Each structure stands twice: as structure tokens, then as C-alpha cells.
XYZ file of C-alpha atoms in Angstrom:
408
model
C 40.280 188.729 -1.698
C 36.505 188.665 -1.700
C 34.597 188.845 -4.926
C 32.919 192.229 -5.398
C 29.164 192.205 -5.146
C 27.348 192.654 -8.451
C 25.671 196.049 -8.577
C 21.946 195.958 -9.032
C 20.648 197.111 -12.415
C 17.485 198.500 -10.841
C 17.846 202.301 -10.765
C 15.842 202.472 -7.591
C 17.970 199.993 -5.691
C 21.251 201.162 -7.163
C 23.733 203.033 -4.979
C 25.176 204.982 -7.879
C 26.146 208.561 -7.177
C 23.882 209.675 -10.021
C 20.510 209.354 -8.350
C 17.735 208.281 -10.743
C 15.366 210.950 -9.459
C 17.636 213.740 -10.596
C 16.247 213.242 -14.068
C 12.605 212.490 -14.801
C 13.678 210.474 -17.831
C 15.298 207.917 -15.547
C 11.822 206.614 -14.684
C 10.505 206.665 -18.254
C 10.230 203.611 -20.449
C 11.695 204.114 -23.906
C 8.864 202.258 -25.617
C 6.147 204.521 -24.166
C 5.635 208.262 -24.305
C 3.801 208.261 -20.965
C 5.525 208.067 -17.595
C 5.698 204.621 -16.049
C 6.983 204.599 -12.503
C 8.663 202.025 -10.384
C 6.143 200.544 -7.898
C 5.821 202.751 -4.845
C 6.525 199.942 -2.419
C 10.063 199.633 -3.856
C 10.842 203.320 -3.443
C 12.213 204.375 -0.089
C 12.553 207.762 1.585
C 11.477 211.151 0.244
C 11.964 210.019 -3.339
C 8.623 208.209 -3.220
C 6.700 211.445 -2.623
C 8.627 213.134 -5.433
C 7.590 210.435 -7.869
C 3.958 210.639 -6.774
C 3.872 214.431 -7.068
C 5.471 214.286 -10.511
C 2.926 211.696 -11.583
C -0.008 213.775 -10.268
C 1.246 216.919 -12.015
C 1.605 215.071 -15.290
C -1.916 213.624 -14.950
C -3.495 216.999 -14.110
C -1.731 218.720 -17.002
C -3.244 216.185 -19.360
C -6.748 217.284 -18.217
C -6.299 220.922 -19.217
C -8.924 222.079 -21.710
C -7.976 224.096 -24.810
C -9.600 227.269 -26.082
C -12.841 226.670 -27.937
C -15.380 228.413 -30.099
C -19.115 228.073 -29.748
C -21.207 225.655 -31.774
C -22.624 226.769 -35.094
C -25.496 229.237 -35.007
C -27.878 226.977 -36.923
C -27.254 224.054 -34.594
C -27.738 226.166 -31.480
C -30.941 227.681 -32.882
C -32.391 224.265 -33.711
C -31.581 222.927 -30.261
C -33.138 225.909 -28.511
C -36.252 225.793 -30.684
C -36.805 222.066 -30.115
C -36.218 222.526 -26.390
C -38.646 225.427 -26.130
C -41.294 223.661 -28.225
C -41.085 220.543 -26.053
C -41.365 222.556 -22.853
C -44.286 224.577 -24.247
C -46.135 221.397 -25.267
C -45.942 219.790 -21.844
C -46.687 223.049 -20.046
C -49.823 223.595 -22.124
C -51.048 220.115 -21.197
C -50.234 220.720 -17.530
C -51.944 224.120 -17.410
C -55.003 222.725 -19.205
C -55.311 219.915 -16.693
C -54.896 222.320 -13.781
C -57.499 224.747 -15.082
C -59.961 221.944 -15.826
C -59.403 220.514 -12.386
C -59.876 223.940 -10.806
C -63.256 224.512 -12.461
C -64.453 220.944 -11.891
C -63.549 220.626 -8.223
C -66.127 223.032 -6.676
C -68.982 221.113 -8.296
C -68.112 217.843 -6.637
C -70.592 216.605 -4.061
C -69.715 217.890 -0.645
C -70.051 214.894 1.706
C -70.822 217.155 4.646
C -74.308 217.644 3.257
C -74.930 213.898 3.412
C -74.857 214.313 7.164
C -76.282 217.268 9.040
C -74.032 216.775 12.042
C -70.817 218.439 10.814
C -72.851 221.505 9.859
C -73.852 222.211 13.447
C -72.448 225.389 14.899
C -71.808 228.842 13.423
C -69.516 229.164 10.398
C -65.900 230.068 11.114
C -62.882 231.239 9.156
C -61.155 228.038 10.203
C -63.617 226.036 8.116
C -61.204 226.432 5.185
C -59.018 223.802 6.852
C -61.840 221.254 7.100
C -61.707 218.496 4.457
C -64.767 218.799 2.250
C -64.106 216.008 -0.252
C -63.304 212.840 1.676
C -62.879 209.184 0.876
C -62.866 205.853 2.634
C -63.483 204.693 6.144
C -60.328 204.325 8.223
C -59.215 203.977 11.788
C -57.520 206.956 13.378
C -54.079 205.416 12.892
C -54.732 204.584 9.243
C -56.035 208.063 8.456
C -53.058 209.701 10.137
C -50.621 207.387 8.317
C -52.190 208.273 4.961
C -51.957 211.974 5.761
C -48.294 211.753 6.786
C -47.445 209.659 3.713
C -49.142 212.196 1.445
C -47.221 215.079 2.991
C -43.864 213.310 2.844
C -44.145 211.729 -0.600
C -46.294 214.126 -2.609
C -45.449 217.363 -0.789
C -41.694 216.900 -0.582
C -41.460 215.345 -4.048
C -43.323 218.297 -5.560
C -41.044 220.732 -3.745
C -37.905 218.901 -4.895
C -39.047 218.741 -8.522
C -40.099 222.401 -8.681
C -36.837 223.435 -6.980
C -34.834 221.494 -9.569
C -36.719 223.095 -12.464
C -36.497 226.597 -11.021
C -32.760 226.325 -10.288
C -32.096 225.599 -13.962
C -34.225 228.585 -14.960
C -32.559 230.752 -12.316
C -29.124 230.135 -13.840
C -30.307 231.472 -17.195
C -32.048 234.448 -15.582
C -28.932 235.344 -13.577
C -26.764 235.385 -16.695
C -29.355 237.461 -18.522
C -29.432 240.066 -15.728
C -25.649 240.252 -15.387
C -25.256 240.862 -19.099
C -27.400 243.981 -18.699
C -26.143 245.539 -15.465
C -23.771 245.078 -12.557
C -24.789 242.977 -9.595
C -23.177 242.655 -6.141
C -20.994 239.570 -5.916
C -22.661 238.418 -2.701
C -26.079 238.575 -4.390
C -24.834 236.555 -7.347
C -23.303 233.898 -5.097
C -26.543 233.704 -3.095
C -28.601 233.151 -6.241
C -26.235 230.556 -7.669
C -25.161 228.581 -4.614
C -28.010 228.963 -2.110
C -31.074 230.584 -3.707
C -33.644 229.193 -1.244
C -31.941 230.360 1.948
C -33.474 233.145 4.024
C -30.408 235.389 3.598
C -30.800 235.139 -0.169
C -34.349 236.475 0.094
C -33.114 239.380 2.226
C -30.419 240.247 -0.328
C -32.952 240.114 -3.152
C -35.215 242.596 -1.352
C -32.290 244.923 -0.601
C -31.149 244.817 -4.218
C -34.481 246.123 -5.544
C -33.578 249.660 -4.507
C -30.137 249.548 -6.142
C -30.670 247.859 -9.488
C -32.086 249.766 -12.440
C -34.329 248.729 -15.278
C -37.844 247.319 -15.166
C -36.804 244.020 -16.736
C -34.246 243.295 -14.033
C -36.545 244.413 -11.222
C -39.339 242.234 -12.596
C -36.983 239.264 -12.737
C -35.806 239.859 -9.161
C -39.384 240.160 -7.903
C -40.266 236.918 -9.649
C -37.231 235.174 -8.161
C -38.312 236.315 -4.701
C -41.890 235.134 -5.291
C -40.659 231.779 -6.601
C -38.378 231.102 -3.645
C -41.166 231.966 -1.192
C -43.641 229.807 -3.110
C -41.268 226.833 -3.210
C -40.592 227.151 0.516
C -44.350 227.182 1.245
C -45.228 224.096 -0.829
C -45.017 221.624 2.106
C -47.181 223.884 4.294
C -49.824 224.328 1.579
C -49.809 220.614 0.868
C -50.217 219.866 4.569
C -53.172 222.254 4.868
C -54.736 220.747 1.751
C -55.383 217.332 3.298
C -56.742 216.002 6.564
C -59.125 213.545 8.165
C -62.469 214.010 9.899
C -64.661 211.678 11.985
C -67.667 210.095 10.366
C -71.155 210.757 11.746
C -74.469 209.039 11.332
C -77.482 211.352 11.358
C -80.514 209.743 12.989
C -84.082 211.027 12.636
C -86.784 210.152 15.185
C -90.207 209.731 13.540
C -93.159 208.493 15.630
C -90.741 207.144 18.213
C -88.729 205.206 15.639
C -85.060 206.121 15.106
C -84.057 205.914 11.456
C -80.694 206.746 9.904
C -80.900 209.663 7.504
C -79.150 207.692 4.785
C -81.627 204.810 5.164
C -84.070 206.079 2.567
C -84.936 205.978 -1.112
C -84.860 209.060 -3.292
C -87.968 209.861 -5.296
C -87.269 212.924 -7.432
C -90.871 212.974 -8.798
C -92.509 213.299 -5.397
C -93.581 216.641 -4.008
C -91.067 218.014 -1.479
C -92.181 218.171 2.109
C -90.451 220.536 4.526
C -90.049 218.679 7.760
C -87.022 220.511 9.234
C -87.455 223.982 10.602
C -83.851 224.324 11.818
C -80.621 222.401 12.197
C -81.360 222.157 15.927
C -84.509 220.130 15.375
C -85.131 217.895 18.422
C -85.937 214.960 16.139
C -82.327 214.855 14.859
C -79.516 213.174 16.746
C -75.901 212.585 15.768
C -74.035 209.369 16.373
C -70.253 209.465 16.157
C -68.785 206.522 14.263
C -65.490 204.859 15.128
C -64.006 205.448 11.684
C -62.507 208.463 9.943
C -62.561 209.752 6.383
C -59.486 211.238 4.692
C -59.659 213.857 1.985
C -59.026 217.364 0.733
C -59.989 220.893 1.751
C -61.434 222.666 -1.279
C -59.997 226.095 -0.484
C -56.405 224.884 -0.289
C -56.755 222.638 -3.334
C -57.938 225.555 -5.452
C -55.299 227.886 -3.991
C -52.536 225.369 -4.710
C -53.725 224.860 -8.292
C -53.961 228.622 -8.852
C -50.484 229.366 -7.459
C -48.938 226.511 -9.425
C -50.503 227.734 -12.674
C -49.353 231.321 -12.078
C -45.841 230.151 -11.225
C -45.565 227.973 -14.326
C -46.708 230.734 -16.688
C -44.475 233.403 -15.119
C -41.402 231.195 -14.911
C -41.835 230.080 -18.507
C -42.084 233.730 -19.617
C -38.821 234.843 -18.006
C -37.124 231.627 -19.154
C -38.093 232.433 -22.756
C -36.713 235.951 -22.318
C -33.344 234.518 -21.281
C -33.395 231.962 -24.095
C -33.920 234.621 -26.770
C -31.968 237.607 -25.420
C -29.054 236.256 -23.354
C -25.829 235.995 -25.361
C -24.371 233.369 -23.037
C -27.493 231.212 -23.131
C -27.801 231.471 -26.908
C -24.167 230.447 -27.332
C -24.627 227.411 -25.092
C -22.451 228.591 -22.184
C -24.868 227.288 -19.566
C -24.365 228.210 -15.948
C -24.002 225.493 -13.331
C -22.214 224.843 -10.071
C -18.732 224.362 -11.569
C -19.133 227.179 -14.091
C -20.275 229.526 -11.317
C -17.342 228.574 -9.079
C -14.853 229.440 -11.820
C -16.526 232.752 -12.691
C -16.939 233.849 -9.072
C -13.366 232.887 -8.142
C -11.974 234.939 -11.026
C -14.126 237.956 -10.183
C -13.202 237.871 -6.479
C -9.515 237.571 -7.333
C -9.795 240.536 -9.685
C -11.702 242.578 -7.097
C -9.571 241.858 -4.015
C -6.244 240.891 -5.545
C -4.301 237.611 -5.530
C -3.108 237.830 -1.898
C -6.349 236.624 -0.283
C -5.280 233.139 0.742
C -5.250 233.737 4.511
C -8.427 235.821 4.808
C -11.504 234.434 6.515
C -15.027 234.372 5.104
C -16.078 237.321 7.271
C -13.126 239.421 6.097
C -13.775 238.621 2.445
C -17.474 239.374 2.807
C -16.739 242.727 4.452
C -14.345 243.678 1.662
C -16.755 242.616 -1.084
C -19.507 244.851 0.313
C -17.410 247.842 -0.773
C -17.165 246.493 -4.314
C -19.369 248.208 -6.928
C -20.530 244.919 -8.439
C -19.718 242.790 -11.458
C -21.215 241.957 -14.832
C -20.290 239.726 -17.744
C -17.855 241.264 -20.206
C -15.384 240.177 -22.883
C -11.660 240.911 -22.791
C -9.704 240.607 -26.025
C -6.330 238.824 -25.872
C -4.488 240.144 -28.924
C -1.286 238.199 -28.285
C -3.164 234.890 -28.177
C -5.783 235.696 -30.769
C -8.576 234.759 -28.349
C -11.142 236.469 -26.158
C -11.931 235.895 -22.504
C -15.393 235.910 -20.925
C -15.331 237.058 -17.334
C -17.251 238.616 -14.481
C -15.735 242.049 -14.101
C -16.516 245.404 -12.562
C -15.477 247.033 -15.846
C -18.488 248.039 -17.893
C -17.873 247.393 -21.568
C -21.438 247.893 -22.708
C -23.718 245.132 -23.894
C -22.092 241.717 -24.092
C -21.422 240.611 -27.675
C -20.089 237.136 -28.481
C -19.036 235.717 -31.825
C -19.659 232.278 -33.275
C -16.281 232.293 -35.042
C -13.845 233.470 -32.364
C -12.188 231.256 -29.792
C -12.599 231.921 -26.089
C -10.177 230.984 -23.346
C -7.772 232.354 -20.752
């Protein structure tokens, strides 16, 4: 009679009728409160996926956030004041530099007047694109490389930085508007997720006839202006710079050709008018092989003016949101994740829970019939908490408390 084989003590390898996966405690260590699983490579069949799913569920449950109350009023006020003071300080320096630059620039020496050649011909409206303050002496390739580098580095960097700043401001403005009135869900999603797209601009224009209140309309107009301005920054920056060929102006006197810049100034001497017109036969122009790169005064001044106006206006509506928005004052800042949660809850409330199989076009068509949503507070008496949500129900002006807890 053969000796019976010793049964393995490993619950995974055991052939016992009581399968270890019938009870989650079979894969728990007694000395630890957390689940510790048998290595996956030792688990065969469908049981392996069960263990993995159980482990994932346990891990996700541990990430759930509890209800919370907002920070103390004094702390929030101090943070907002320090933030606003810092922003105001740097903006005042920036605006001062821009204004000083704007007034100083027109009085710079225009190098075209050092040579009479570029002034030949009648004036044209396209002269605003001609660089009037130029530097250096470059080959054609070097001048073009400098121009491309300026457009890519300075132009795109400025657009990216201003877009980043405005998106943060836009989140506060959006919350401020939706505390005051209802807004179509598609407009809110456009502002939050894709504010610089062309369709967002179209929705902003369409919304001006539906929304009420001068504050909200002013904010929407400013949002539209800001998105158009940000989109035009690369084009303005490109028109601001350029390169022109260098000329040497020669003057023929008594049969001798002399360069116009080959002279010595004598401010005490009596002026002598020797040129009757710019087409004087004694003047000839010689095209040099080099180019000068520089700036067009009109576009420099226009860019500085638009930037100053945008900074002042954006700072004004940002301050309005900082002082009058309940959500901003309580520190519930809007961002990508926060917007996803709020929009998902509002769409589920508007269209119901059975929307899993619907396409984007079907959802968009259904949402167009929705009256719009705004921020409101729902009291949960059984839990002793309140819930902030985007809802079509109008509960009046949003009021939040520093003492209460907010959650699901």
C-alpha cells in the first residue's frame, strides 16, 4: 500500500474542497490589517483575476475623501489679500514699464532718415509693416533666422504665458457668473475645457443675447476679447519685426562721389539748402549686401497698448471674482478635475443615469434643450452635511458657511 502524499499547506496549491477564494480572509495575514496576497504567478485560473480585482477595490476605497469644511475665514482672507497685493505690485511695475516704453519709443532715431534711399516713392498704408528701428548688419540668412527665432521663442512663449494666466482667471470668472445666473452646460464646458477654440467664441457671442445682467455680459465680452487677443499674439508679434536691406546714399559734388554718412556734423554752422527734392540728380543709392533687423514702430506701440489694456481689464474682473464669489472666497478653486466632477454630476442630473450608451452628438442635442445650470447648495439633513452642485434648480444667491461640512 502506497504512502499517501502529504497535502500542501499552501492554500493556493491545496486541493481542499473549501476553496481559499471563497473567503477574503483566507488571503489575509493575521499580523497585518491590510490585505497581503499570494504572488500572482502562483495563482492559476480565474482566481487570479478575482484576487487582483479585490485588491484594486480595496486600494481605491482607501483613496476616498471624507466630507470637509472650508478653512477659517481669517486664514482665507489673509491668503487672498497677500495674493492680490503681490499681483498688484508686479502688475504696477509691468504697466509702468510698458507705458514708459510706449512714450519713449517714438522719439528714438529713425534710421531711415540716415539714408534718403528708403524714403523714395510715395507713402503707403503698408509702410506700417516696415521696420523703423533696426540693428546690426546681417546676411539674408542670418536676418531671417533671427526673425524666425524671435517669432517662435518670444511670440509663442508670450502666448503660452498669457494663456496660462488667463485660464486661471477664467476659472474664477466662470464660478462668479454661475453663482449669479444659469448658464448653458455646453457654454460652461467650452469655457472650462477649451476656451480658445473657435466654437467657444461662437458660443460666447450667442450667449450674449440670452444672459441677463450687465456684470455677466461685461465678463463675457471681456472673455471674448481676451481669447481673440491671445489668438492674435503670434500674428502681432510677427508683424512687429522684420528685416530690410541696407543702402548707402552717395552724393555727387563737382564730379566726386561721396557717401552721405562720410561727413562731420557742425551744429554751429549756418545751414545750406542744397537739396530741392528727393529726386535730386546728384543723389544715387547703392544697395549693400547686408540686412538690418528690427521693429516696426506701429506694431510695437499697438502691442504695448493692447497688452496694457488686457492686463488692467483682466485684473479688474479677477478682483471682482476674488471679493464677490463665494466659491473663490472659500478656496474651492476650479480646475480640470474639479470641473469634470461638477459637469458630470450636472449632466447626470439633467439627462438621468441611463446615458452610458449615448454618443457625443446625442448628448449634445439633448443638452441644448436644457435650461442651464448654476451653482447651488443642497442640504443633506440625514448626514448633517451640505452638497455643492451645478443644478438647474434656482435657489437664489449661493451662500456657504465656514462651519458646515460639505460632501456627497
